[in-house]
């Protein structure tokens, strides 16, 4: 989730529209994705995974006349794009919400093609609350901005001068002379550290100070989809042969071709595009024969898979301000808990709040029951808005780290990793096995557009 309100970001620029594939020349007519052929014949290309990168690759290949089949473990497409229809008339995104930076963003072009309505959210439209629930005033906000600039300057100086990596936390604590800070100052600085965790999904104890922000800068406004992000994946998937409920177990290749074995079938093709999330690759749930090159195995081991979880709460009425964001600065013993909230009322017209939890706390609460999570969220909301606020009438909660088909939310740069490792992750093996997915995009990892562009890149390795 990219929301740099207090912090400046530096970067390289988002890749342009050139890669946007044509949607007009579907090779196969419109079909229900689940109704694709049940045979396991030989295709030219197998795509593993029906997330945005796999769909982008398959779309590109099918539009250029390749026989392609997409194998997807889940009973739905979209992967980390997942629009819940559980509450009638209120589609909610449990994975990605935003197009981050609409300027030159291929997803913005797809949204226009899908005629999908978007709503801008403004990181500066925010109400911020202190540990006791009182609102941050102008002077306090200025002080926070100064502190956070200091943190960012310390990290930038480290990147310029250090030749050894260290954690974001250790560099910041050293620069702020942590042990000499008052508890109040530590509370504010901790809030700043957790902001990095919400942006990059890794723990600041493990995030690389040298490379945590190595990705591209976000250009333009952030927009979200009141009718859900699935409009984008549905558009890309139209007419593609997609086999859902196929859990890939092994991918083997030799000079004659590729065999992909699932829990049900065996598929054969000339080439395969693998879009398994980094967390799945790390888990070893899918084996590769005759084995992956050492550089790719190192990249899989060293890059980090972070966590960002969502908790939607639906109330009988609105009791919060009409800013897009609300932030809460907790006491030190509640580090990282319920610090960031977004007001879903404006996009949906419904009294719904969305609370985020990232990194360690985001991971910890996956072991809690829904009731425990909602109680914990309500504790923070009651501190801010008082004990007489209504109880929620519904909730929807994600547990991305426990999900066997992603094992985390998105990749981040962990101590010991380097940006070049993303290129190693992306590299084809033996001209038969191609790799895509958000973690393989050096400039725009962590994003939908990065994943999309990686799928196009992998497909072009086959067609160009
Ligand atoms: C909570 C959350 C919020 C986010 N917010 C944003 C945002 O606002 N904006 C943004 O740009 N990005 C956001 N992201 C990141 C974005 O969602 C991802 O970068 C992007 O969707 C990843 O696409 P992908 O194709 O690489 O992977 P995925 O979408 O994960 O696709 C991989 C596919 O492979 C399938 N698969 C896994 N294992 C197997 C197997 N063994 N056999 C067969 N299939 C398998 C999975 O089911 C999945 O469908 C968010 C992510 C999360 C989790």
Short mmCIF file of C-alpha atoms and ligand atoms in Angstrom, two decimals:
data_model
loop_
_atom_site.label_atom_id
_atom_site.label_comp_id
_atom_site.label_asym_id
_atom_site.label_seq_id
_atom_site.Cartn_x
_atom_site.Cartn_y
_atom_site.Cartn_z
CA UNK A 1 0.00 0.00 0.00
CA UNK A 2 1.70 3.17 -1.14
CA UNK A 3 0.68 6.20 0.81
CA UNK A 4 3.55 8.53 1.52
CA UNK A 5 1.98 11.42 3.32
CA UNK A 6 4.72 12.39 5.68
CA UNK A 7 7.61 10.88 3.77
CA UNK A 8 9.13 11.92 0.49
CA UNK A 9 9.81 9.15 -2.03
CA UNK A 10 12.51 8.93 -4.65
CA UNK A 11 12.42 6.81 -7.74
CA UNK A 12 12.82 6.02 -11.34
CA UNK A 13 9.48 6.49 -13.08
CA UNK A 14 6.80 3.98 -13.96
CA UNK A 15 7.15 2.14 -17.28
CA UNK A 16 4.83 3.44 -19.95
CA UNK A 17 1.82 2.36 -21.91
CA UNK A 18 3.75 0.78 -24.73
CA UNK A 19 3.33 -2.69 -23.31
CA UNK A 20 -0.46 -2.53 -23.22
CA UNK A 21 -1.69 -5.56 -25.14
CA UNK A 22 -4.60 -5.50 -27.59
CA UNK A 23 -7.82 -6.84 -26.20
CA UNK A 24 -9.68 -6.77 -29.45
CA UNK A 25 -8.33 -9.88 -31.12
CA UNK A 26 -9.30 -12.69 -28.72
CA UNK A 27 -8.28 -15.99 -30.27
CA UNK A 28 -10.92 -17.95 -28.39
CA UNK A 29 -14.52 -16.78 -28.15
CA UNK A 30 -16.04 -15.63 -24.86
CA UNK A 31 -16.25 -18.54 -22.43
CA UNK A 32 -16.81 -19.14 -18.77
CA UNK A 33 -13.29 -19.55 -17.41
CA UNK A 34 -14.30 -22.68 -15.52
CA UNK A 35 -15.71 -24.28 -18.63
CA UNK A 36 -12.41 -24.48 -20.49
CA UNK A 37 -11.50 -27.78 -22.15
CA UNK A 38 -11.03 -30.70 -19.75
CA UNK A 39 -8.45 -32.40 -21.95
CA UNK A 40 -4.77 -32.41 -21.10
CA UNK A 41 -3.49 -32.24 -24.68
CA UNK A 42 -0.34 -30.45 -25.78
CA UNK A 43 -0.43 -26.65 -25.90
CA UNK A 44 2.26 -24.33 -27.10
CA UNK A 45 2.34 -22.50 -23.77
CA UNK A 46 1.12 -23.26 -20.25
CA UNK A 47 0.70 -20.30 -17.92
CA UNK A 48 0.79 -21.16 -14.22
CA UNK A 49 -1.39 -18.77 -12.22
CA UNK A 50 -4.39 -16.63 -13.18
CA UNK A 51 -3.37 -13.49 -11.30
CA UNK A 52 -2.82 -10.26 -13.26
CA UNK A 53 0.66 -11.33 -14.48
CA UNK A 54 -0.55 -14.72 -15.72
CA UNK A 55 -3.61 -13.20 -17.37
CA UNK A 56 -1.48 -10.50 -19.03
CA UNK A 57 0.90 -13.15 -20.38
CA UNK A 58 -1.90 -15.42 -21.60
CA UNK A 59 -3.76 -12.49 -23.18
CA UNK A 60 -0.64 -11.40 -25.04
CA UNK A 61 0.06 -14.95 -26.25
CA UNK A 62 -3.52 -15.74 -27.26
CA UNK A 63 -3.83 -12.44 -29.13
CA UNK A 64 -0.81 -13.49 -31.17
CA UNK A 65 -2.20 -16.86 -32.13
CA UNK A 66 -0.48 -19.08 -29.57
CA UNK A 67 -2.28 -22.08 -28.08
CA UNK A 68 -2.27 -21.30 -24.40
CA UNK A 69 -3.85 -22.75 -21.28
CA UNK A 70 -3.82 -21.13 -17.84
CA UNK A 71 -3.65 -23.40 -14.77
CA UNK A 72 -4.96 -21.88 -11.56
CA UNK A 73 -5.08 -23.51 -8.12
CA UNK A 74 -8.02 -21.53 -6.76
CA UNK A 75 -11.64 -21.72 -7.86
CA UNK A 76 -11.42 -18.09 -8.99
CA UNK A 77 -9.13 -15.95 -11.11
CA UNK A 78 -7.37 -12.77 -10.01
CA UNK A 79 -4.98 -14.03 -7.32
CA UNK A 80 -4.08 -11.04 -5.19
CA UNK A 81 -6.79 -9.08 -7.01
CA UNK A 82 -9.87 -10.36 -5.23
CA UNK A 83 -13.14 -8.45 -5.15
CA UNK A 84 -15.52 -9.81 -2.52
CA UNK A 85 -19.22 -9.78 -3.36
CA UNK A 86 -20.19 -11.00 0.14
CA UNK A 87 -22.12 -7.82 0.96
CA UNK A 88 -24.73 -7.31 -1.76
CA UNK A 89 -24.14 -4.07 -3.62
CA UNK A 90 -20.86 -3.33 -1.79
CA UNK A 91 -18.00 -4.96 -3.71
CA UNK A 92 -14.85 -4.83 -1.57
CA UNK A 93 -11.28 -5.47 -2.62
CA UNK A 94 -9.55 -7.89 -0.28
CA UNK A 95 -6.27 -7.71 -2.21
CA UNK A 96 -5.17 -4.75 -4.32
CA UNK A 97 -7.35 -1.62 -4.15
CA UNK A 98 -5.46 1.14 -5.94
CA UNK A 99 -3.95 1.97 -9.25
CA UNK A 100 -0.84 3.53 -7.77
CA UNK A 101 -0.06 6.56 -9.88
CA UNK A 102 -2.35 6.81 -12.88
CA UNK A 103 0.15 8.66 -15.09
CA UNK A 104 1.52 6.35 -17.79
CA UNK A 105 0.13 3.39 -15.89
CA UNK A 106 -1.03 0.48 -18.08
CA UNK A 107 -3.73 -0.43 -15.54
CA UNK A 108 -5.28 3.03 -15.97
CA UNK A 109 -5.53 2.33 -19.70
CA UNK A 110 -7.15 -1.06 -18.99
CA UNK A 111 -9.59 0.64 -16.59
CA UNK A 112 -10.60 3.03 -19.37
CA UNK A 113 -11.06 0.08 -21.74
CA UNK A 114 -13.20 -1.73 -19.16
CA UNK A 115 -15.17 1.48 -18.56
CA UNK A 116 -14.48 0.94 -14.85
CA UNK A 117 -15.31 3.90 -12.63
CA UNK A 118 -12.44 5.07 -10.46
CA UNK A 119 -12.30 7.40 -7.46
CA UNK A 120 -9.23 9.41 -6.43
CA UNK A 121 -8.05 9.10 -2.85
CA UNK A 122 -5.83 11.82 -1.47
CA UNK A 123 -3.05 10.96 1.01
CA UNK A 124 -3.26 14.51 2.36
CA UNK A 125 -6.94 14.09 3.21
CA UNK A 126 -6.36 12.59 6.62
CA UNK A 127 -7.34 12.99 10.26
CA UNK A 128 -4.66 11.85 12.68
CA UNK A 129 -5.07 10.79 16.30
CA UNK A 130 -2.72 10.63 19.28
CA UNK A 131 -2.56 7.62 21.67
CA UNK A 132 -5.30 9.07 23.91
CA UNK A 133 -7.59 9.53 20.90
CA UNK A 134 -7.26 13.31 20.68
CA UNK A 135 -6.70 14.81 17.25
CA UNK A 136 -3.20 15.78 16.14
CA UNK A 137 -3.06 19.57 15.85
CA UNK A 138 -1.20 21.63 13.26
CA UNK A 139 1.92 22.14 15.40
CA UNK A 140 2.13 18.44 16.26
CA UNK A 141 1.73 17.53 12.61
CA UNK A 142 4.61 19.83 11.68
CA UNK A 143 6.75 18.19 14.38
CA UNK A 144 5.89 14.76 12.99
CA UNK A 145 6.82 15.85 9.49
CA UNK A 146 10.17 17.14 10.74
CA UNK A 147 10.88 13.90 12.58
CA UNK A 148 9.99 11.82 9.56
CA UNK A 149 12.11 13.95 7.23
CA UNK A 150 14.98 13.31 9.63
CA UNK A 151 14.35 9.58 9.37
CA UNK A 152 14.27 9.72 5.61
CA UNK A 153 17.42 11.84 5.48
CA UNK A 154 19.20 9.33 7.72
CA UNK A 155 18.23 6.48 5.42
CA UNK A 156 19.25 8.44 2.31
CA UNK A 157 22.64 9.25 3.89
CA UNK A 158 23.09 5.58 4.77
CA UNK A 159 22.33 4.60 1.18
CA UNK A 160 24.92 7.09 -0.07
CA UNK A 161 27.70 6.11 2.30
CA UNK A 162 27.33 2.60 3.70
CA UNK A 163 28.84 -0.44 2.06
CA UNK A 164 27.15 -2.93 4.36
CA UNK A 165 23.44 -3.46 4.73
CA UNK A 166 21.51 -2.94 7.97
CA UNK A 167 17.87 -2.90 8.97
CA UNK A 168 15.75 0.22 8.49
CA UNK A 169 15.07 0.21 12.23
CA UNK A 170 18.72 0.10 13.25
CA UNK A 171 19.68 2.97 10.93
CA UNK A 172 16.78 5.14 12.11
CA UNK A 173 17.36 4.37 15.79
CA UNK A 174 21.03 5.29 15.46
CA UNK A 175 20.26 8.54 13.63
CA UNK A 176 17.62 9.61 16.15
CA UNK A 177 19.79 8.58 19.14
CA UNK A 178 16.96 6.35 20.27
CA UNK A 179 18.03 5.71 23.85
CA UNK A 180 18.09 9.45 24.55
CA UNK A 181 14.56 10.05 23.20
CA UNK A 182 11.64 10.65 25.53
CA UNK A 183 8.84 8.08 25.46
CA UNK A 184 6.62 10.59 23.64
CA UNK A 185 9.24 11.04 20.94
CA UNK A 186 9.67 7.27 20.66
CA UNK A 187 5.92 6.92 20.14
CA UNK A 188 6.01 9.39 17.24
CA UNK A 189 9.13 7.87 15.70
CA UNK A 190 7.62 4.38 15.98
CA UNK A 191 4.58 5.59 14.10
CA UNK A 192 6.95 6.72 11.32
CA UNK A 193 8.68 3.34 11.27
CA UNK A 194 5.34 1.54 10.97
CA UNK A 195 4.50 3.80 8.03
CA UNK A 196 7.39 2.13 6.15
CA UNK A 197 5.93 -1.26 7.06
CA UNK A 198 2.55 -0.31 5.64
CA UNK A 199 4.17 0.92 2.49
CA UNK A 200 6.61 -1.94 1.92
CA UNK A 201 4.99 -4.80 3.89
CA UNK A 202 8.21 -6.04 5.54
CA UNK A 203 9.18 -5.60 9.18
CA UNK A 204 11.56 -2.67 9.74
CA UNK A 205 13.67 -5.16 11.70
CA UNK A 206 14.31 -7.06 8.46
CA UNK A 207 13.88 -4.43 5.76
CA UNK A 208 17.07 -3.50 3.90
CA UNK A 209 18.16 0.09 4.64
CA UNK A 210 20.15 0.09 1.40
CA UNK A 211 17.34 -1.03 -0.89
CA UNK A 212 13.98 -0.77 0.89
CA UNK A 213 12.82 1.95 -1.55
CA UNK A 214 14.61 0.77 -4.69
CA UNK A 215 11.38 0.67 -6.71
CA UNK A 216 10.05 3.28 -9.09
CA UNK A 217 8.42 6.47 -7.93
CA UNK A 218 4.66 6.62 -8.21
CA UNK A 219 3.59 9.19 -10.81
CA UNK A 220 0.17 10.78 -10.56
CA UNK A 221 -2.84 10.27 -8.36
CA UNK A 222 -3.95 7.04 -6.69
CA UNK A 223 -7.40 5.79 -7.68
CA UNK A 224 -9.51 2.87 -6.52
CA UNK A 225 -12.45 1.02 -8.01
CA UNK A 226 -15.85 1.46 -6.30
CA UNK A 227 -17.13 -1.57 -8.27
CA UNK A 228 -14.00 -3.63 -7.60
CA UNK A 229 -10.58 -4.33 -9.15
CA UNK A 230 -11.90 -7.54 -10.69
CA UNK A 231 -13.16 -5.47 -13.62
CA UNK A 232 -9.53 -5.43 -14.79
CA UNK A 233 -8.87 -9.16 -14.41
CA UNK A 234 -12.28 -10.02 -15.91
CA UNK A 235 -11.43 -7.92 -18.96
CA UNK A 236 -8.07 -9.63 -19.46
CA UNK A 237 -9.50 -13.12 -18.90
CA UNK A 238 -12.28 -12.79 -21.45
CA UNK A 239 -12.20 -15.84 -23.72
CA UNK A 240 -8.98 -17.32 -22.34
CA UNK A 241 -8.90 -21.06 -21.61
CA UNK A 242 -8.41 -21.10 -17.84
CA UNK A 243 -8.46 -24.30 -15.80
CA UNK A 244 -9.29 -23.42 -12.20
CA UNK A 245 -8.88 -25.91 -9.33
CA UNK A 246 -5.56 -27.17 -10.76
CA UNK A 247 -2.91 -27.06 -8.03
CA UNK A 248 0.46 -27.24 -9.76
CA UNK A 249 2.86 -29.56 -7.94
CA UNK A 250 5.81 -29.90 -10.28
CA UNK A 251 7.26 -28.31 -13.41
CA UNK A 252 9.71 -30.45 -15.39
CA UNK A 253 11.42 -29.77 -18.70
CA UNK A 254 13.93 -31.19 -21.14
CA UNK A 255 14.94 -30.61 -24.76
CA UNK A 256 11.55 -31.90 -25.99
CA UNK A 257 9.27 -29.69 -23.91
CA UNK A 258 7.67 -29.00 -20.55
CA UNK A 259 5.46 -31.10 -18.29
CA UNK A 260 3.37 -29.44 -15.60
CA UNK A 261 1.88 -31.83 -13.06
CA UNK A 262 -1.08 -30.76 -10.96
CA UNK A 263 -3.00 -32.52 -8.19
CA UNK A 264 -5.35 -33.82 -10.92
CA UNK A 265 -3.67 -33.89 -14.33
CA UNK A 266 -0.51 -33.66 -16.32
CA UNK A 267 -0.12 -30.96 -18.99
CA UNK A 268 2.46 -30.81 -21.77
CA UNK A 269 3.66 -27.82 -23.78
CA UNK A 270 6.61 -26.29 -25.54
CA UNK A 271 7.05 -23.57 -22.93
CA UNK A 272 5.68 -22.48 -19.58
CA UNK A 273 5.22 -19.07 -17.94
CA UNK A 274 5.44 -19.44 -14.15
CA UNK A 275 3.75 -16.66 -12.17
CA UNK A 276 3.82 -18.30 -8.73
CA UNK A 277 4.09 -15.69 -5.95
CA UNK A 278 7.47 -15.41 -4.21
CA UNK A 279 5.96 -16.87 -1.03
CA UNK A 280 4.87 -20.00 -2.92
CA UNK A 281 8.31 -20.36 -4.53
CA UNK A 282 9.90 -20.01 -1.07
CA UNK A 283 7.63 -22.66 0.42
CA UNK A 284 8.88 -25.39 -1.93
CA UNK A 285 5.28 -26.45 -2.64
CA UNK A 286 6.14 -26.63 -6.35
CA UNK A 287 9.23 -28.54 -7.47
CA UNK A 288 11.29 -27.78 -10.58
CA UNK A 289 13.15 -30.48 -12.52
CA UNK A 290 16.00 -30.58 -13.38
CA UNK A 291 16.26 -27.74 -10.84
CA UNK A 292 16.61 -23.97 -10.88
CA UNK A 293 19.92 -22.11 -11.41
CA UNK A 294 21.77 -21.05 -8.28
CA UNK A 295 21.16 -17.33 -8.94
CA UNK A 296 17.40 -17.88 -9.05
CA UNK A 297 17.44 -20.03 -5.91
CA UNK A 298 19.40 -17.33 -4.10
CA UNK A 299 16.90 -14.67 -5.21
CA UNK A 300 14.01 -16.82 -3.96
CA UNK A 301 15.72 -17.30 -0.59
CA UNK A 302 16.91 -13.74 -0.02
CA UNK A 303 14.04 -11.52 -1.18
CA UNK A 304 11.37 -10.95 1.47
CA UNK A 305 7.67 -11.74 1.31
CA UNK A 306 5.80 -9.23 3.45
CA UNK A 307 2.33 -8.97 4.91
CA UNK A 308 -0.45 -6.43 4.60
CA UNK A 309 -3.85 -7.49 5.89
CA UNK A 310 -7.23 -5.82 5.65
CA UNK A 311 -10.17 -5.68 8.05
CA UNK A 312 -13.37 -4.20 6.66
CA UNK A 313 -15.91 -3.17 9.30
CA UNK A 314 -19.49 -2.30 8.36
CA UNK A 315 -21.44 -0.10 10.78
CA UNK A 316 -25.10 0.94 11.03
CA UNK A 317 -24.05 4.58 10.55
CA UNK A 318 -21.05 6.79 9.92
CA UNK A 319 -19.38 8.19 13.07
CA UNK A 320 -16.00 9.22 11.59
CA UNK A 321 -14.80 12.33 9.74
CA UNK A 322 -15.15 12.58 5.98
CA UNK A 323 -11.42 12.58 5.22
CA UNK A 324 -10.12 9.73 3.03
CA UNK A 325 -7.68 8.51 5.67
CA UNK A 326 -7.46 8.27 9.44
CA UNK A 327 -4.27 7.42 11.26
CA UNK A 328 -3.80 6.43 14.88
CA UNK A 329 -0.53 6.75 16.81
CA UNK A 330 -0.50 3.97 19.42
CA UNK A 331 1.50 3.70 22.64
CA UNK A 332 4.85 1.90 22.38
CA UNK A 333 3.49 -1.39 23.72
CA UNK A 334 0.93 -1.38 20.88
CA UNK A 335 3.50 -0.78 18.14
CA UNK A 336 2.07 -1.23 14.65
CA UNK A 337 -1.52 -1.89 15.75
CA UNK A 338 -4.39 -0.37 13.75
CA UNK A 339 -2.40 2.70 12.70
CA UNK A 340 -3.93 3.17 9.25
CA UNK A 341 -7.57 3.35 8.23
CA UNK A 342 -9.35 4.34 5.07
CA UNK A 343 -12.86 5.69 4.86
CA UNK A 344 -14.75 3.52 2.37
CA UNK A 345 -17.90 5.62 2.61
CA UNK A 346 -17.01 8.02 -0.19
CA UNK A 347 -16.34 5.36 -2.86
CA UNK A 348 -19.18 3.02 -1.83
CA UNK A 349 -21.75 5.28 -0.12
CA UNK A 350 -21.82 2.74 2.72
CA UNK A 351 -20.77 3.13 6.38
CA UNK A 352 -17.66 0.98 5.99
CA UNK A 353 -14.15 1.47 7.39
CA UNK A 354 -11.04 -0.43 6.31
CA UNK A 355 -8.25 -1.00 8.83
CA UNK A 356 -4.80 -2.21 7.72
CA UNK A 357 -2.15 -4.14 9.61
CA UNK A 358 1.28 -4.78 8.12
CA UNK A 359 4.44 -6.76 8.83
CA UNK A 360 4.78 -8.43 12.27
CA UNK A 361 1.43 -7.38 13.75
CA UNK A 362 -0.29 -8.13 10.44
CA UNK A 363 1.18 -11.64 10.60
CA UNK A 364 0.47 -12.15 14.32
CA UNK A 365 -3.25 -11.52 14.09
CA UNK A 366 -3.66 -14.13 11.38
CA UNK A 367 -3.60 -16.61 14.27
CA UNK A 368 -6.47 -14.82 16.01
CA UNK A 369 -10.17 -15.53 15.59
CA UNK A 370 -12.31 -13.01 13.69
CA UNK A 371 -13.91 -11.99 17.00
CA UNK A 372 -10.51 -11.25 18.54
CA UNK A 373 -9.47 -9.18 15.51
CA UNK A 374 -12.71 -7.18 15.48
CA UNK A 375 -12.47 -6.60 19.26
CA UNK A 376 -8.91 -5.35 18.85
CA UNK A 377 -9.93 -2.98 16.03
CA UNK A 378 -12.89 -1.72 18.05
CA UNK A 379 -10.56 -1.01 20.99
CA UNK A 380 -8.71 1.51 18.82
CA UNK A 381 -11.89 3.01 17.34
CA UNK A 382 -13.40 3.43 20.85
CA UNK A 383 -10.23 5.18 22.02
CA UNK A 384 -10.66 7.64 19.17
CA UNK A 385 -14.44 8.04 18.94
CA UNK A 386 -15.67 7.09 22.41
CA UNK A 387 -17.25 4.04 24.00
CA UNK A 388 -20.74 4.72 22.68
CA UNK A 389 -19.95 4.09 18.99
CA UNK A 390 -22.08 1.30 17.52
CA UNK A 391 -20.75 -2.24 17.18
CA UNK A 392 -20.04 -3.34 13.60
CA UNK A 393 -22.83 -5.24 11.84
CA UNK A 394 -20.37 -7.10 9.61
CA UNK A 395 -16.69 -7.70 8.96
CA UNK A 396 -14.44 -9.12 6.27
CA UNK A 397 -10.88 -10.04 7.24
CA UNK A 398 -7.90 -11.22 5.18
CA UNK A 399 -5.11 -13.61 6.17
CA UNK A 400 -2.71 -13.40 3.23
CA UNK A 401 0.30 -14.98 4.96
CA UNK A 402 -1.70 -18.13 5.75
CA UNK A 403 -3.02 -18.39 2.19
CA UNK A 404 -1.27 -21.40 0.60
CA UNK A 405 -1.45 -19.81 -2.85
CA UNK A 406 0.41 -16.63 -1.99
CA UNK A 407 1.97 -17.01 1.50
CA UNK A 408 2.22 -13.27 2.01
CA UNK A 409 0.96 -10.06 0.44
CA UNK A 410 3.83 -8.82 -1.70
CA UNK A 411 7.61 -8.93 -1.90
CA UNK A 412 10.00 -6.46 -0.27
CA UNK A 413 13.74 -5.94 -0.16
CA UNK A 414 15.03 -7.81 2.86
CA UNK A 415 18.52 -7.38 4.32
CA UNK A 416 20.82 -9.53 2.20
CA UNK A 417 18.81 -9.05 -1.01
CA UNK A 418 19.74 -6.75 -3.88
CA UNK A 419 17.63 -5.23 -6.68
CA UNK A 420 19.53 -7.38 -9.21
CA UNK A 421 17.99 -10.45 -7.59
CA UNK A 422 14.65 -9.48 -9.12
CA UNK A 423 16.27 -9.82 -12.55
CA UNK A 424 17.56 -13.26 -11.54
CA UNK A 425 14.04 -14.19 -10.45
CA UNK A 426 12.72 -12.99 -13.81
CA UNK A 427 15.30 -14.78 -15.98
CA UNK A 428 14.09 -17.60 -18.24
CA UNK A 429 15.57 -21.05 -17.75
CA UNK A 430 16.66 -22.93 -20.86
CA UNK A 431 14.36 -20.95 -23.15
CA UNK A 432 11.50 -23.11 -21.93
CA UNK A 433 10.62 -21.88 -18.46
CA UNK A 434 9.71 -18.20 -18.16
CA UNK A 435 9.00 -16.31 -14.94
CA UNK A 436 6.66 -13.41 -14.19
CA UNK A 437 4.85 -11.94 -11.18
CA UNK A 438 5.17 -8.79 -9.09
CA UNK A 439 8.39 -9.92 -7.40
CA UNK A 440 10.15 -10.20 -10.78
CA UNK A 441 9.66 -6.53 -11.70
CA UNK A 442 12.73 -4.58 -10.66
CA UNK A 443 11.15 -1.13 -10.81
CA UNK A 444 7.50 -1.75 -9.89
CA UNK A 445 7.48 -4.80 -7.64
CA UNK A 446 4.66 -4.84 -5.06
CA UNK A 447 2.16 -3.43 -7.54
CA UNK A 448 -0.51 -4.55 -9.96
CA UNK A 449 1.09 -2.64 -12.83
CA UNK A 450 4.49 -4.20 -12.11
CA UNK A 451 2.93 -7.67 -12.15
CA UNK A 452 1.05 -6.85 -15.36
CA UNK A 453 4.17 -5.59 -17.12
CA UNK A 454 6.13 -8.66 -15.99
CA UNK A 455 3.53 -10.91 -17.65
CA UNK A 456 3.87 -9.01 -20.93
CA UNK A 457 7.65 -9.23 -20.70
CA UNK A 458 7.56 -13.02 -20.15
CA UNK A 459 5.09 -13.50 -23.04
CA UNK A 460 7.32 -11.44 -25.33
CA UNK A 461 10.24 -13.75 -24.53
CA UNK A 462 8.13 -16.34 -26.36
CA UNK A 463 6.60 -14.30 -29.19
CA UNK A 464 9.37 -11.84 -30.11
C1 LIG B 1 -3.77 -6.79 0.78
C2 LIG B 1 -3.08 -6.37 -0.48
C3 LIG B 1 -3.20 -5.06 -0.92
C4 LIG B 1 -2.58 -4.67 -2.10
N1 LIG B 1 -2.79 -3.40 -2.54
C5 LIG B 1 -2.33 -3.04 -3.76
C6 LIG B 1 -2.75 -1.83 -4.34
O1 LIG B 1 -3.58 -1.11 -3.78
N2 LIG B 1 -2.24 -1.49 -5.55
C7 LIG B 1 -1.34 -2.29 -6.21
O2 LIG B 1 -0.87 -1.91 -7.30
N3 LIG B 1 -0.96 -3.48 -5.69
C8 LIG B 1 -1.45 -3.89 -4.50
N4 LIG B 1 -1.16 -5.11 -3.99
C9 LIG B 1 -0.20 -5.97 -4.73
C10 LIG B 1 -0.87 -6.62 -5.96
O3 LIG B 1 -2.08 -7.19 -5.55
C11 LIG B 1 0.06 -7.69 -6.49
O4 LIG B 1 1.35 -7.13 -6.77
C12 LIG B 1 -0.43 -8.32 -7.79
O5 LIG B 1 -1.82 -8.55 -7.78
C13 LIG B 1 0.32 -9.64 -7.97
O6 LIG B 1 -0.07 -10.26 -9.18
P1 LIG B 1 0.69 -11.59 -9.62
O7 LIG B 1 0.08 -12.03 -10.88
O8 LIG B 1 2.16 -11.38 -9.57
O9 LIG B 1 0.40 -12.64 -8.45
P2 LIG B 1 -0.96 -13.29 -7.99
O10 LIG B 1 -2.10 -12.37 -8.18
O11 LIG B 1 -0.74 -13.82 -6.62
O12 LIG B 1 -1.15 -14.49 -9.04
C14 LIG B 1 -0.52 -15.75 -8.87
C15 LIG B 1 -1.57 -16.82 -9.10
O13 LIG B 1 -0.94 -18.10 -8.95
C16 LIG B 1 -1.86 -18.95 -8.29
N5 LIG B 1 -1.15 -20.08 -7.68
C17 LIG B 1 -0.40 -20.07 -6.55
N6 LIG B 1 0.08 -21.30 -6.32
C18 LIG B 1 -0.36 -22.09 -7.33
C19 LIG B 1 -0.18 -23.46 -7.66
N7 LIG B 1 0.55 -24.29 -6.89
N8 LIG B 1 -0.78 -23.95 -8.77
C20 LIG B 1 -1.54 -23.14 -9.57
N9 LIG B 1 -1.73 -21.83 -9.31
C21 LIG B 1 -1.14 -21.30 -8.20
C22 LIG B 1 -2.54 -18.05 -7.28
O14 LIG B 1 -3.75 -18.59 -6.82
C23 LIG B 1 -2.70 -16.77 -8.08
O15 LIG B 1 -3.95 -16.72 -8.75
C24 LIG B 1 -1.79 -5.58 -2.84
C25 LIG B 1 -1.67 -6.89 -2.41
C26 LIG B 1 -2.33 -7.29 -1.24
C27 LIG B 1 -2.24 -8.73 -0.82
#
